[in-house]
Amino acid sequence: MRTLTTRFAGYTILVFFSLLFLYPFVIQIGNSFKTEADAAANPLSPLAHPFTTDSVARIFDGTGFPTWLGNSVLVTVVVTLTRVLFNSMAGYALSRLQFRGRKVLFAGVIALMAVPPVVLLIPKFLVLNQLGMYNSYAGLIVPIMVDAAGVFIMKQFFDSVPVSIEEAARIDGAGVFRTFWSVVLPSARPALITLTILAFQGSWNEFPHTVVAVQDPSLFTLPRGLADLVSGSLGAGNQYPLKLGAALLATIPVAIIFVVFQRYFVRGATEGADKG
Amino acid sequence: MSSVAGKRGGIRGNERVAGWLFVAPVVLVLGVFMLVPILMALWVSFTDWNGQGSPFRSGVPLAGLDNYTGLFSEDGLARQNFMTSLRNNAYYVLAVVPLQTVLALGLALVVNKRKAFFRTAFYFPSVTSSVAVSVVFLFMFANTGAVNQILSFLGINGPQWFSDPRGVLHLALDGVGLLDSTAPPAALTGHGVLGLTWWDWTSGPSVAMCAIIALVVWTTSGTFMLMFLAALQNLPVQLDEAGLIDGASRWQRLRHITLPQLRPTLFLVLTLGLIGTWQVFDQIYVMSQGDPAKTTLTPAYLSYRTAFRDFDYGSGAAISFVLFLIIVVFTLLQRRALREK
């Protein structure tokens, strides 16, 4: 009897918190399909009366959304590919290749991991400006093409893998590059998936960097465009259905990836913390 | 480690070149966009550069330590803004860190033996875009929004969240009749330290800041829950079973067996929280831009605003470095704790 009560209490707590954590998304979805008056009158209701796709149409027609979406896709694809390649190359070198300066480099990577991104806002702008990269795709993409945390994850991974396969390849006469490309990388699949997902999520959601790298609305990514939309580029009126709809569309890709590759997100979250 | 190439000198040499080639992209990008910027900003923080041309030109006026003293010891708007932002962020840290830690620990304890669905649900907000989520919370905390509607079901007249600059400590004291927040005692308003009156220092987070606190606790708890969960699942079950055999209650086992073992993780979560909360930027940018009455101004947002709105890059950079120092202290604390583990 007692265990039944505690079990019931346990589930009540769980359901309450699930609602707390998920209901905002339900509200978001529901209100994206409402009229503005309905959204103001019944913000809590998940159902739209009347149901309208008007705001979705206006997102594509009356805002810069298509441009932001295109930019986000471009940035995310390039950044994800380069991060996976460059971070794993560096992680491999720091773990396996013997060269002078390796220890110092690794210490440098660890130190840079601790640099808070927010204090780099003005500094990054200064350098982009000096290099003539401010307000360009290069400025948007190049500074985030590698990340110290990703290098660290790959180095840790390679440290934990036995060297025997590489040795076999070397003995067969493969050079360092060939060994890396056709033996090491294919065997690093789990780490590569984690890295890909973290890079995808990180670059898709990246916001502060876009604030200091570009100013031209045609270079905005989704988060930057959304922020601009919210802080008043629409002019008068709240237009919540439209804003919520745009935010919803920006969330969907990450949500899908999250549901499919959940355990890799979990690995990423605990990996950085465990040894960082 | 790899003694693969040990026997053959040629490959050794090859490896040396390959090593540097492999790290070259990372070294280049991190060097140019992290290391160089820090040094450059340090230089700018000692100048009055206005953003025109190169900060290294000979015509750029030098400021010495003026940008720093302006934040701490000179009476003026710069210090007032900076101290206000420190106050706001300090209250924000004092609210967010304990709340997210307790919530994360509680959630980890309840999902420890249960279905993965709940873990997913609690973690999901952490992986979504901070900007997109801020939009949702702006709507929920709107004057006719979901939060105020729930409050009105409970018979409470909700505040105008994002336009209410009143501090909650003042409101609480007013509520219990200890003082009148519209007519603060002269002893507090007449005196002060570092450019703010005692009355200003003791305001507590503003009503507007509370909405942001709620948002951040909601988004970060999931991540920290995972860290507690990882630690919980590595705990040896024998100790808990021994406690059970000795007749310890659920609460006693939690208090005397589980929690002491979670201490390293607890410390980690607390320090990561302290590091993260001093960096709040996205939510402020999207939701309040430092308003109302500067009560959601934080050092990170202030440094951005000083540089990019007021074109005072020197002061902006100086604020960044002070913030950097604050965060470095907590990072060192965390590193020490990890080494002990």
Coordinates of C-alpha atoms in Angstrom, one line a residue:
Chain A
M1 CA 0.0 0.0 0.0
R2 CA 2.7 2.4 1.0
T3 CA 4.8 1.7 -2.0
L4 CA 1.7 2.3 -4.2
T5 CA 1.3 5.7 -2.7
T6 CA 4.9 6.7 -3.1
R7 CA 4.9 5.4 -6.6
F8 CA 1.8 7.5 -7.4
A9 CA 3.4 10.5 -5.8
G10 CA 6.5 10.0 -7.8
Y11 CA 4.6 9.8 -11.1
T12 CA 2.6 12.9 -10.2
I13 CA 5.8 14.8 -9.7
L14 CA 7.1 13.5 -13.0
V15 CA 4.0 14.4 -14.9
F16 CA 3.9 17.9 -13.3
F17 CA 7.5 18.6 -14.4
S18 CA 7.0 17.1 -17.8
L19 CA 4.2 19.6 -18.3
L20 CA 6.3 22.4 -17.0
F21 CA 9.1 21.5 -19.4
L22 CA 7.0 20.7 -22.5
Y23 CA 3.9 22.8 -22.2
P24 CA 5.7 26.0 -23.4
F25 CA 6.4 24.2 -26.7
V26 CA 2.7 23.1 -26.9
I27 CA 1.7 26.7 -26.3
Q28 CA 4.1 27.8 -29.0
I29 CA 2.7 25.4 -31.6
G30 CA -0.9 26.2 -30.7
N31 CA -0.5 29.9 -30.8
S32 CA 1.5 29.8 -34.1
F33 CA -1.8 28.9 -35.8
K34 CA -4.1 31.4 -34.0
T35 CA -5.3 34.8 -35.0
E36 CA -3.7 37.6 -33.1
A37 CA -6.8 38.3 -31.1
D38 CA -7.2 34.6 -30.2
A39 CA -3.6 34.4 -29.1
A40 CA -4.1 37.4 -26.8
A41 CA -7.3 36.1 -25.3
N42 CA -6.5 32.5 -24.9
P43 CA -2.7 32.1 -24.6
L44 CA -2.9 28.9 -22.6
S45 CA -5.0 27.0 -25.0
P46 CA -3.2 24.5 -27.3
L47 CA -6.1 24.7 -29.8
A48 CA -6.6 27.5 -32.3
H49 CA -10.1 29.0 -32.8
P50 CA -10.2 29.6 -35.7
F51 CA -7.3 27.7 -37.1
T52 CA -5.3 29.7 -39.5
T53 CA -2.0 29.3 -41.3
D54 CA -2.0 33.0 -42.0
S55 CA 1.0 33.8 -39.9
V56 CA 3.0 31.0 -41.4
A57 CA 2.3 32.4 -44.8
R58 CA 3.4 35.9 -43.6
I59 CA 6.6 34.4 -42.2
F60 CA 7.6 33.4 -45.7
D61 CA 6.1 36.3 -47.5
G62 CA 6.5 39.3 -45.2
T63 CA 9.8 38.7 -43.3
G64 CA 13.4 37.9 -44.1
F65 CA 12.8 34.3 -43.0
P66 CA 13.7 32.6 -46.4
T67 CA 17.0 34.5 -46.4
W68 CA 17.8 33.7 -42.8
L69 CA 16.9 30.1 -43.4
G70 CA 19.2 29.9 -46.4
N71 CA 22.1 31.5 -44.4
S72 CA 21.5 29.2 -41.5
V73 CA 21.7 26.2 -43.7
L74 CA 24.8 27.4 -45.4
V75 CA 26.6 28.3 -42.1
T76 CA 25.5 25.1 -40.4
V77 CA 26.6 22.8 -43.3
V78 CA 30.0 24.5 -43.7
V79 CA 30.7 24.8 -40.0
T80 CA 29.6 21.2 -39.2
L81 CA 31.8 19.7 -42.0
T82 CA 34.9 21.8 -41.1
R83 CA 34.5 21.2 -37.4
V84 CA 34.3 17.5 -37.8
L85 CA 37.3 17.4 -40.2
F86 CA 39.6 20.0 -38.5
N87 CA 38.7 19.0 -34.9
S88 CA 39.3 15.3 -35.5
M89 CA 42.6 16.0 -37.4
A90 CA 43.8 18.1 -34.5
G91 CA 42.5 15.6 -31.9
Y92 CA 44.3 12.8 -33.7
A93 CA 47.6 14.7 -33.9
L94 CA 47.5 15.7 -30.3
S95 CA 46.8 12.1 -29.2
R96 CA 48.9 10.1 -31.6
L97 CA 51.5 12.0 -33.6
Q98 CA 54.9 12.8 -32.1
F99 CA 55.9 16.3 -32.8
R100 CA 57.5 19.1 -30.8
G101 CA 55.1 21.5 -29.2
R102 CA 52.3 19.0 -28.9
K103 CA 52.0 19.3 -25.1
V104 CA 52.0 23.1 -25.2
L105 CA 49.4 23.1 -27.9
F106 CA 47.1 20.8 -25.9
A107 CA 47.5 23.0 -22.9
G108 CA 46.6 25.9 -25.1
V109 CA 43.4 24.2 -26.3
I110 CA 42.4 23.5 -22.7
A111 CA 43.1 27.1 -21.7
L112 CA 41.0 28.4 -24.6
M113 CA 38.1 26.1 -23.6
A114 CA 37.9 28.2 -20.5
V115 CA 37.6 31.5 -22.3
P116 CA 34.0 32.6 -21.9
P117 CA 32.5 33.3 -25.3
V118 CA 30.7 36.4 -24.1
V119 CA 33.9 38.3 -23.3
L120 CA 35.1 37.7 -26.8
L121 CA 32.3 39.7 -28.4
I122 CA 34.1 43.0 -28.8
P123 CA 37.5 41.3 -29.4
K124 CA 36.2 39.2 -32.2
F125 CA 34.6 42.3 -33.8
L126 CA 37.9 44.1 -33.6
V127 CA 39.8 41.3 -35.5
L128 CA 37.0 40.8 -38.1
N129 CA 37.0 44.5 -38.7
Q130 CA 40.8 44.7 -39.0
L131 CA 40.8 41.8 -41.5
G132 CA 38.1 43.3 -43.6
M133 CA 35.8 40.3 -42.8
Y134 CA 33.1 42.2 -41.0
N135 CA 29.7 41.8 -42.6
S136 CA 30.6 38.9 -44.9
Y137 CA 30.0 35.2 -45.0
A138 CA 33.6 34.6 -44.2
G139 CA 33.2 36.6 -41.0
L140 CA 30.1 34.7 -40.1
I141 CA 31.6 31.3 -40.7
V142 CA 35.4 31.2 -40.4
P143 CA 35.7 32.1 -36.7
I144 CA 33.5 29.2 -35.6
M145 CA 34.9 26.6 -38.0
V146 CA 36.8 24.9 -35.2
D147 CA 36.1 24.7 -31.5
A148 CA 38.4 23.9 -28.6
A149 CA 35.9 21.6 -26.9
G150 CA 35.5 19.5 -30.1
V151 CA 39.3 19.1 -30.3
F152 CA 39.3 18.0 -26.7
I153 CA 36.5 15.4 -27.3
M154 CA 38.4 13.9 -30.2
K155 CA 41.7 13.8 -28.4
Q156 CA 40.1 12.0 -25.5
F157 CA 38.5 9.6 -27.9
F158 CA 41.7 8.7 -29.7
D159 CA 43.5 8.3 -26.4
S160 CA 41.1 5.5 -25.5
V161 CA 41.5 3.6 -28.7
P162 CA 44.2 0.9 -29.1
V163 CA 46.9 1.7 -31.6
S164 CA 47.0 -1.8 -33.1
I165 CA 44.9 -1.1 -36.2
E166 CA 47.0 1.9 -37.1
E167 CA 50.2 -0.1 -36.6
A168 CA 49.0 -2.6 -39.1
A169 CA 48.3 0.1 -41.6
R170 CA 51.7 1.6 -41.1
I171 CA 53.4 -1.7 -41.5
D172 CA 51.6 -2.2 -44.7
G173 CA 53.2 1.0 -45.8
A174 CA 50.4 3.6 -45.5
G175 CA 51.6 7.1 -44.8
V176 CA 50.2 9.3 -42.0
F177 CA 47.5 10.9 -44.1
R178 CA 46.4 7.7 -45.6
T179 CA 46.3 6.0 -42.2
F180 CA 44.2 8.8 -40.8
W181 CA 41.8 9.0 -43.7
S182 CA 41.1 5.4 -44.4
V183 CA 41.8 3.7 -41.1
V184 CA 41.5 6.1 -38.2
L185 CA 38.5 8.1 -39.3
P186 CA 36.2 5.2 -40.1
S187 CA 37.0 3.6 -36.8
A188 CA 36.1 6.8 -35.0
R189 CA 32.5 6.7 -36.0
P190 CA 30.9 7.1 -32.6
A191 CA 33.0 10.1 -31.7
L192 CA 32.4 11.6 -35.1
I193 CA 28.6 11.3 -34.7
T194 CA 28.8 13.1 -31.4
L195 CA 30.9 15.8 -32.9
T196 CA 28.7 16.2 -35.9
I197 CA 25.6 16.6 -33.7
L198 CA 27.2 19.0 -31.3
A199 CA 28.5 21.0 -34.3
F200 CA 25.1 21.0 -36.0
Q201 CA 23.3 22.1 -32.9
G202 CA 25.9 24.6 -31.9
S203 CA 26.1 26.4 -35.3
W204 CA 22.4 26.2 -35.9
N205 CA 21.7 27.9 -32.6
E206 CA 24.7 30.3 -32.6
F207 CA 23.7 33.8 -31.7
P208 CA 26.2 36.1 -30.1
H209 CA 28.8 35.6 -32.8
T210 CA 26.3 36.6 -35.5
V211 CA 25.6 39.8 -33.5
V212 CA 29.2 41.0 -33.8
A213 CA 30.1 39.5 -37.2
V214 CA 27.4 40.9 -39.4
Q215 CA 25.0 43.8 -39.6
D216 CA 23.5 43.5 -43.0
P217 CA 20.1 41.8 -42.9
S218 CA 20.8 39.7 -45.9
L219 CA 23.5 38.0 -43.9
F220 CA 21.3 37.2 -40.9
T221 CA 21.0 33.6 -39.7
L222 CA 17.7 32.4 -38.1
P223 CA 18.6 33.3 -34.5
R224 CA 19.8 36.7 -35.5
G225 CA 16.8 37.3 -37.7
L226 CA 14.4 36.1 -35.0
A227 CA 16.0 38.5 -32.5
D228 CA 15.6 41.3 -34.9
L229 CA 12.0 40.4 -35.6
V230 CA 11.2 40.3 -31.9
S231 CA 12.9 43.6 -31.0
G232 CA 10.7 45.5 -33.4
S233 CA 11.4 45.2 -37.1
L234 CA 7.7 44.4 -37.5
G235 CA 6.8 47.9 -36.3
A236 CA 3.6 48.2 -34.4
G237 CA 1.7 45.4 -32.8
N238 CA 2.8 42.3 -31.0
Q239 CA 2.2 39.8 -33.8
Y240 CA 2.9 36.9 -31.5
P241 CA 1.5 34.1 -33.8
L242 CA 4.0 35.2 -36.4
K243 CA 7.0 35.4 -34.0
L244 CA 6.1 32.1 -32.3
G245 CA 5.7 30.5 -35.7
A246 CA 9.1 31.7 -36.9
A247 CA 10.7 30.5 -33.6
L248 CA 9.0 27.2 -34.1
L249 CA 10.3 26.7 -37.6
A250 CA 13.8 27.5 -36.3
T251 CA 13.4 24.8 -33.6
I252 CA 12.1 22.0 -35.7
P253 CA 15.4 20.8 -37.3
V254 CA 17.2 20.6 -33.9
A255 CA 14.1 18.9 -32.4
I256 CA 14.2 16.2 -35.1
I257 CA 17.9 15.6 -34.7
F258 CA 17.5 15.5 -30.9
V259 CA 14.7 12.9 -31.0
V260 CA 16.6 10.7 -33.4
F261 CA 20.1 11.0 -31.9
Q262 CA 19.3 11.7 -28.3
R263 CA 22.0 9.6 -26.8
Y264 CA 24.7 11.5 -28.6
F265 CA 23.4 14.8 -27.2
V266 CA 23.6 13.2 -23.7
R267 CA 27.1 12.0 -24.4
G268 CA 28.1 15.5 -25.5
A269 CA 26.6 17.1 -22.4
T270 CA 28.3 14.8 -19.9
E271 CA 31.6 14.5 -21.8
G272 CA 32.5 18.1 -21.6
A273 CA 31.6 18.3 -18.0
D274 CA 33.2 15.1 -16.9
K275 CA 36.7 15.9 -17.8
G276 CA 36.6 19.5 -18.9
Chain B
M1 CA 51.9 5.7 -26.6
S2 CA 52.6 5.5 -30.3
S3 CA 56.1 4.0 -30.7
V4 CA 55.0 3.0 -34.1
A5 CA 57.4 5.0 -36.0
G6 CA 60.2 4.6 -33.5
K7 CA 62.3 2.3 -35.5
R8 CA 62.3 4.2 -38.7
G9 CA 63.7 7.8 -38.6
G10 CA 62.1 8.7 -41.9
I11 CA 58.6 8.2 -40.6
R12 CA 59.5 10.1 -37.4
G13 CA 60.4 13.1 -39.5
N14 CA 57.3 12.6 -41.5
E15 CA 55.2 12.5 -38.4
R16 CA 56.6 15.8 -37.2
V17 CA 55.5 17.6 -40.3
A18 CA 52.2 15.7 -40.4
G19 CA 51.5 16.7 -36.8
W20 CA 51.8 20.3 -37.5
L21 CA 49.8 20.1 -40.7
F22 CA 47.0 18.3 -38.8
V23 CA 46.8 20.9 -36.1
A24 CA 47.3 23.9 -38.5
P25 CA 43.6 24.7 -39.2
V26 CA 42.8 24.6 -35.5
V27 CA 45.8 26.7 -34.5
L28 CA 45.2 29.2 -37.2
V29 CA 41.5 29.7 -36.4
L30 CA 41.8 29.6 -32.6
G31 CA 44.8 31.9 -32.8
V32 CA 43.3 34.5 -35.1
F33 CA 39.8 34.5 -33.6
M34 CA 40.5 33.8 -29.9
L35 CA 44.1 34.6 -28.9
V36 CA 44.7 37.7 -31.1
P37 CA 41.3 39.2 -30.3
I38 CA 42.0 39.0 -26.6
L39 CA 45.3 40.8 -26.9
M40 CA 43.9 43.3 -29.3
A41 CA 41.0 44.1 -27.0
L42 CA 43.4 44.5 -24.1
W43 CA 45.1 47.2 -26.1
V44 CA 41.8 48.8 -27.0
S45 CA 40.7 48.9 -23.3
F46 CA 43.6 51.3 -22.7
T47 CA 42.5 53.7 -25.5
D48 CA 39.6 55.9 -26.4
W49 CA 39.3 54.4 -29.8
N50 CA 35.9 55.3 -31.4
G51 CA 35.7 52.5 -34.0
Q52 CA 37.0 54.5 -36.9
G53 CA 40.0 53.1 -38.7
S54 CA 42.5 50.9 -37.0
P55 CA 42.9 51.0 -33.2
F56 CA 46.7 50.9 -33.8
R57 CA 46.9 54.1 -35.7
S58 CA 49.0 56.8 -34.2
G59 CA 46.1 59.2 -33.8
V60 CA 44.1 57.0 -31.5
P61 CA 43.9 58.7 -28.1
L62 CA 45.4 56.8 -25.2
A63 CA 43.4 56.5 -22.1
G64 CA 45.8 54.6 -19.8
L65 CA 43.7 53.1 -17.0
D66 CA 40.9 55.6 -17.4
N67 CA 38.5 53.1 -18.8
Y68 CA 39.0 50.9 -15.8
T69 CA 39.0 53.7 -13.1
G70 CA 35.8 55.0 -14.8
L71 CA 34.1 51.8 -13.9
F72 CA 35.2 51.7 -10.3
S73 CA 36.4 55.0 -8.8
E74 CA 35.1 57.9 -10.8
D75 CA 31.6 59.2 -10.1
G76 CA 29.7 59.2 -13.4
L77 CA 27.4 57.4 -15.7
A78 CA 29.9 54.7 -16.6
R79 CA 30.3 53.6 -13.0
Q80 CA 26.7 53.8 -12.3
N81 CA 25.8 51.6 -15.3
F82 CA 28.5 49.2 -14.5
M83 CA 27.7 48.9 -10.8
T84 CA 24.0 48.5 -11.7
S85 CA 24.9 45.7 -14.1
L86 CA 27.0 44.0 -11.4
R87 CA 24.1 44.3 -8.9
N88 CA 21.6 42.9 -11.4
N89 CA 23.9 40.0 -12.4
A90 CA 24.8 39.2 -8.8
Y91 CA 21.1 38.9 -7.9
Y92 CA 20.6 36.8 -11.0
V93 CA 23.4 34.5 -10.0
L94 CA 22.1 34.2 -6.4
A95 CA 18.7 33.1 -7.8
V96 CA 19.6 31.0 -10.8
V97 CA 22.5 28.9 -9.4
P98 CA 20.7 27.5 -6.3
L99 CA 17.4 27.0 -8.2
Q100 CA 18.9 25.2 -11.2
T101 CA 21.1 23.0 -9.0
V102 CA 18.2 22.0 -6.6
L103 CA 15.8 21.4 -9.5
A104 CA 18.5 19.4 -11.5
L105 CA 19.3 17.2 -8.5
G106 CA 15.6 16.6 -7.7
L107 CA 14.9 15.7 -11.3
A108 CA 17.9 13.4 -11.5
L109 CA 16.7 11.6 -8.4
V110 CA 13.2 11.1 -9.7
V111 CA 14.2 9.9 -13.2
N112 CA 17.1 7.8 -12.0
K113 CA 15.2 4.5 -12.2
R114 CA 12.5 5.5 -14.6
K115 CA 11.7 5.7 -18.2
A116 CA 13.9 7.6 -20.7
F117 CA 10.9 9.7 -21.8
F118 CA 11.1 12.0 -18.8
R119 CA 14.8 12.5 -19.2
T120 CA 14.2 13.5 -22.8
A121 CA 11.4 15.9 -21.8
F122 CA 13.5 17.7 -19.2
Y123 CA 16.6 17.9 -21.4
F124 CA 14.9 19.1 -24.5
P125 CA 14.7 22.8 -23.6
S126 CA 18.5 22.8 -23.2
V127 CA 19.2 21.9 -26.8
T128 CA 17.0 24.4 -28.4
S129 CA 18.0 27.9 -29.6
S130 CA 18.2 30.4 -26.7
V131 CA 16.7 33.0 -29.0
A132 CA 13.7 30.8 -30.1
V133 CA 13.0 29.9 -26.5
S134 CA 13.2 33.6 -25.4
V135 CA 10.5 34.4 -27.9
V136 CA 8.2 31.8 -26.4
F137 CA 8.9 33.1 -22.9
L138 CA 8.3 36.7 -24.0
F139 CA 4.8 35.5 -25.1
M140 CA 4.2 33.5 -21.9
F141 CA 5.2 36.5 -19.7
A142 CA 3.3 39.0 -21.8
N143 CA 0.7 41.1 -19.9
T144 CA -2.1 38.9 -21.2
G145 CA 0.1 35.9 -21.4
A146 CA -0.1 32.4 -20.1
V147 CA 1.7 33.1 -16.8
N148 CA -0.6 35.9 -15.9
Q149 CA -3.6 33.9 -16.9
I150 CA -2.5 31.0 -14.6
L151 CA -1.9 33.6 -11.8
S152 CA -5.4 35.0 -12.3
F153 CA -6.9 31.5 -11.9
L154 CA -5.3 31.6 -8.5
G155 CA -6.7 35.0 -7.8
I156 CA -3.4 36.8 -8.2
N157 CA -3.1 39.9 -10.3
G158 CA 0.1 39.3 -12.3
P159 CA 2.5 42.1 -12.9
Q160 CA 3.5 43.6 -16.2
W161 CA 6.6 41.5 -16.2
F162 CA 8.8 43.2 -18.7
S163 CA 8.0 46.8 -17.7
D164 CA 8.1 46.4 -13.9
P165 CA 11.5 47.7 -12.6
R166 CA 10.7 47.2 -8.9
G167 CA 13.0 45.0 -6.9
V168 CA 11.4 41.9 -5.4
L169 CA 13.2 42.4 -2.0
H170 CA 11.7 45.8 -1.7
L171 CA 8.3 44.5 -2.7
A172 CA 8.6 41.7 -0.2
L173 CA 9.4 44.1 2.6
D174 CA 6.6 46.3 1.5
G175 CA 4.3 43.3 1.5
V176 CA 4.9 42.4 5.1
G177 CA 4.6 46.1 6.1
L178 CA 8.2 46.6 7.1
L179 CA 8.7 49.6 4.8
D180 CA 7.0 51.6 2.1
S181 CA 8.7 51.0 -1.2
T182 CA 7.4 54.2 -2.7
A183 CA 8.9 56.2 0.1
P184 CA 12.2 54.5 1.0
P185 CA 14.0 55.5 4.2
A186 CA 16.4 58.4 3.8
A187 CA 19.1 56.5 5.6
L188 CA 19.3 54.2 2.7
T189 CA 18.7 56.6 -0.2
G190 CA 21.0 59.3 1.2
H191 CA 24.1 57.1 1.4
G192 CA 25.7 54.6 -0.8
V193 CA 28.8 53.0 -2.0
L194 CA 30.4 52.8 -5.5
G195 CA 27.9 55.2 -7.1
L196 CA 24.7 53.4 -6.0
T197 CA 22.7 54.1 -2.9
W198 CA 22.2 51.4 -0.3
W199 CA 18.6 51.4 -1.3
D200 CA 19.6 50.6 -4.9
W201 CA 22.0 47.8 -3.9
T202 CA 19.4 46.1 -1.7
S203 CA 16.6 46.0 -4.3
G204 CA 16.8 42.3 -5.1
P205 CA 16.2 41.2 -8.7
S206 CA 13.5 43.2 -10.5
V207 CA 10.2 41.7 -11.5
A208 CA 11.5 41.8 -15.1
M209 CA 14.7 40.0 -14.1
C210 CA 12.6 37.3 -12.4
A211 CA 11.0 36.4 -15.7
I212 CA 14.5 35.9 -17.2
I213 CA 15.5 33.9 -14.2
A214 CA 12.6 31.6 -14.7
L215 CA 13.5 31.1 -18.3
V216 CA 17.1 30.3 -17.6
V217 CA 16.4 27.9 -14.8
W218 CA 14.0 26.2 -17.1
T219 CA 16.5 25.8 -19.9
T220 CA 19.6 24.8 -17.9
S221 CA 18.2 22.4 -15.4
G222 CA 18.1 19.6 -18.0
T223 CA 21.8 19.7 -18.7
F224 CA 22.7 19.7 -15.1
M225 CA 20.2 16.9 -14.4
L226 CA 22.2 14.8 -16.9
M227 CA 25.4 15.4 -15.0
F228 CA 23.8 14.3 -11.7
L229 CA 22.2 11.3 -13.4
A230 CA 25.6 10.2 -14.8
A231 CA 27.1 10.5 -11.3
L232 CA 24.1 8.6 -9.7
Q233 CA 24.4 5.8 -12.1
N234 CA 28.1 5.3 -11.3
L235 CA 27.4 5.1 -7.6
P236 CA 28.0 1.6 -6.0
V237 CA 24.7 0.1 -5.1
Q238 CA 26.1 -1.8 -2.1
L239 CA 26.2 1.2 0.1
D240 CA 22.6 2.0 -0.5
E241 CA 21.6 -1.7 0.1
A242 CA 23.6 -1.7 3.3
G243 CA 21.6 1.3 4.4
L244 CA 18.4 -0.4 3.5
I245 CA 19.3 -3.5 5.5
D246 CA 20.2 -1.3 8.5
G247 CA 16.7 0.0 8.3
A248 CA 17.5 3.5 7.1
S249 CA 14.5 5.3 5.5
R250 CA 14.5 6.6 2.0
W251 CA 15.2 10.1 3.2
Q252 CA 18.0 9.0 5.5
R253 CA 19.7 7.1 2.8
L254 CA 19.5 10.1 0.5
R255 CA 20.8 12.4 3.1
H256 CA 23.6 10.3 4.6
I257 CA 24.6 7.9 1.7
T258 CA 23.7 9.4 -1.7
L259 CA 24.3 13.1 -1.2
P260 CA 27.8 12.8 0.3
Q261 CA 28.8 10.7 -2.7
L262 CA 27.5 13.3 -5.1
R263 CA 29.6 16.1 -3.6
P264 CA 32.1 16.3 -6.5
T265 CA 29.3 16.5 -9.0
L266 CA 27.5 19.1 -6.9
F267 CA 30.6 21.2 -6.8
L268 CA 31.0 20.9 -10.5
V269 CA 27.4 21.9 -11.2
L270 CA 27.7 24.8 -8.8
T271 CA 30.9 26.2 -10.4
L272 CA 29.6 25.6 -14.0
G273 CA 26.5 27.4 -12.9
L274 CA 28.6 30.3 -11.6
I275 CA 30.6 30.4 -14.8
G276 CA 27.6 30.3 -17.0
T277 CA 25.4 32.8 -15.1
W278 CA 27.9 35.6 -15.3
Q279 CA 27.7 35.3 -19.1
V280 CA 24.0 35.9 -19.6
F281 CA 23.6 37.7 -22.9
D282 CA 21.2 36.2 -25.5
Q283 CA 18.1 36.3 -23.3
I284 CA 18.8 39.9 -22.3
Y285 CA 19.4 40.9 -25.9
V286 CA 16.1 39.3 -27.1
M287 CA 13.8 40.0 -24.2
S288 CA 14.6 43.2 -22.5
Q289 CA 17.8 45.0 -23.8
G290 CA 18.6 45.9 -20.3
D291 CA 15.2 47.6 -19.6
P292 CA 13.1 48.5 -17.6
A293 CA 15.1 51.2 -15.8
K294 CA 18.4 49.2 -16.4
T295 CA 17.3 46.5 -14.1
T296 CA 18.2 43.7 -16.5
L297 CA 21.4 45.3 -17.6
T298 CA 24.2 42.8 -17.1
P299 CA 28.0 43.3 -17.6
A300 CA 28.0 41.2 -20.8
Y301 CA 25.1 43.1 -22.3
L302 CA 26.5 46.4 -21.0
S303 CA 29.9 45.8 -22.7
Y304 CA 28.1 45.1 -26.0
R305 CA 26.0 48.1 -25.6
T306 CA 28.8 50.4 -24.7
A307 CA 30.9 49.4 -27.7
F308 CA 28.2 48.9 -30.4
R309 CA 25.6 51.5 -29.4
D310 CA 27.7 54.2 -27.8
F311 CA 30.8 53.5 -29.9
D312 CA 32.9 53.6 -26.7
Y313 CA 35.0 50.6 -27.5
G314 CA 37.6 51.3 -24.8
S315 CA 35.1 51.2 -22.0
G316 CA 33.3 48.2 -23.6
A317 CA 36.5 46.3 -23.7
A318 CA 37.4 47.2 -20.2
I319 CA 34.0 45.9 -19.0
S320 CA 34.7 42.6 -20.9
F321 CA 38.0 42.2 -19.1
V322 CA 36.6 42.8 -15.7
L323 CA 33.9 40.2 -16.5
F324 CA 36.6 37.9 -17.7
L325 CA 38.4 38.2 -14.4
I326 CA 35.2 37.4 -12.5
I327 CA 34.7 34.3 -14.6
V328 CA 38.3 33.2 -14.4
V329 CA 38.1 33.0 -10.6
F330 CA 35.2 30.6 -10.8
T331 CA 36.9 28.6 -13.6
L332 CA 40.1 28.2 -11.4
L333 CA 37.9 27.0 -8.5
Q334 CA 36.3 24.4 -10.7
R335 CA 39.6 23.2 -12.1
R336 CA 40.9 22.7 -8.6
A337 CA 37.9 20.7 -7.6
L338 CA 38.3 18.5 -10.7
R339 CA 41.9 17.8 -10.0
E340 CA 41.0 16.7 -6.5
K341 CA 38.5 14.3 -7.9

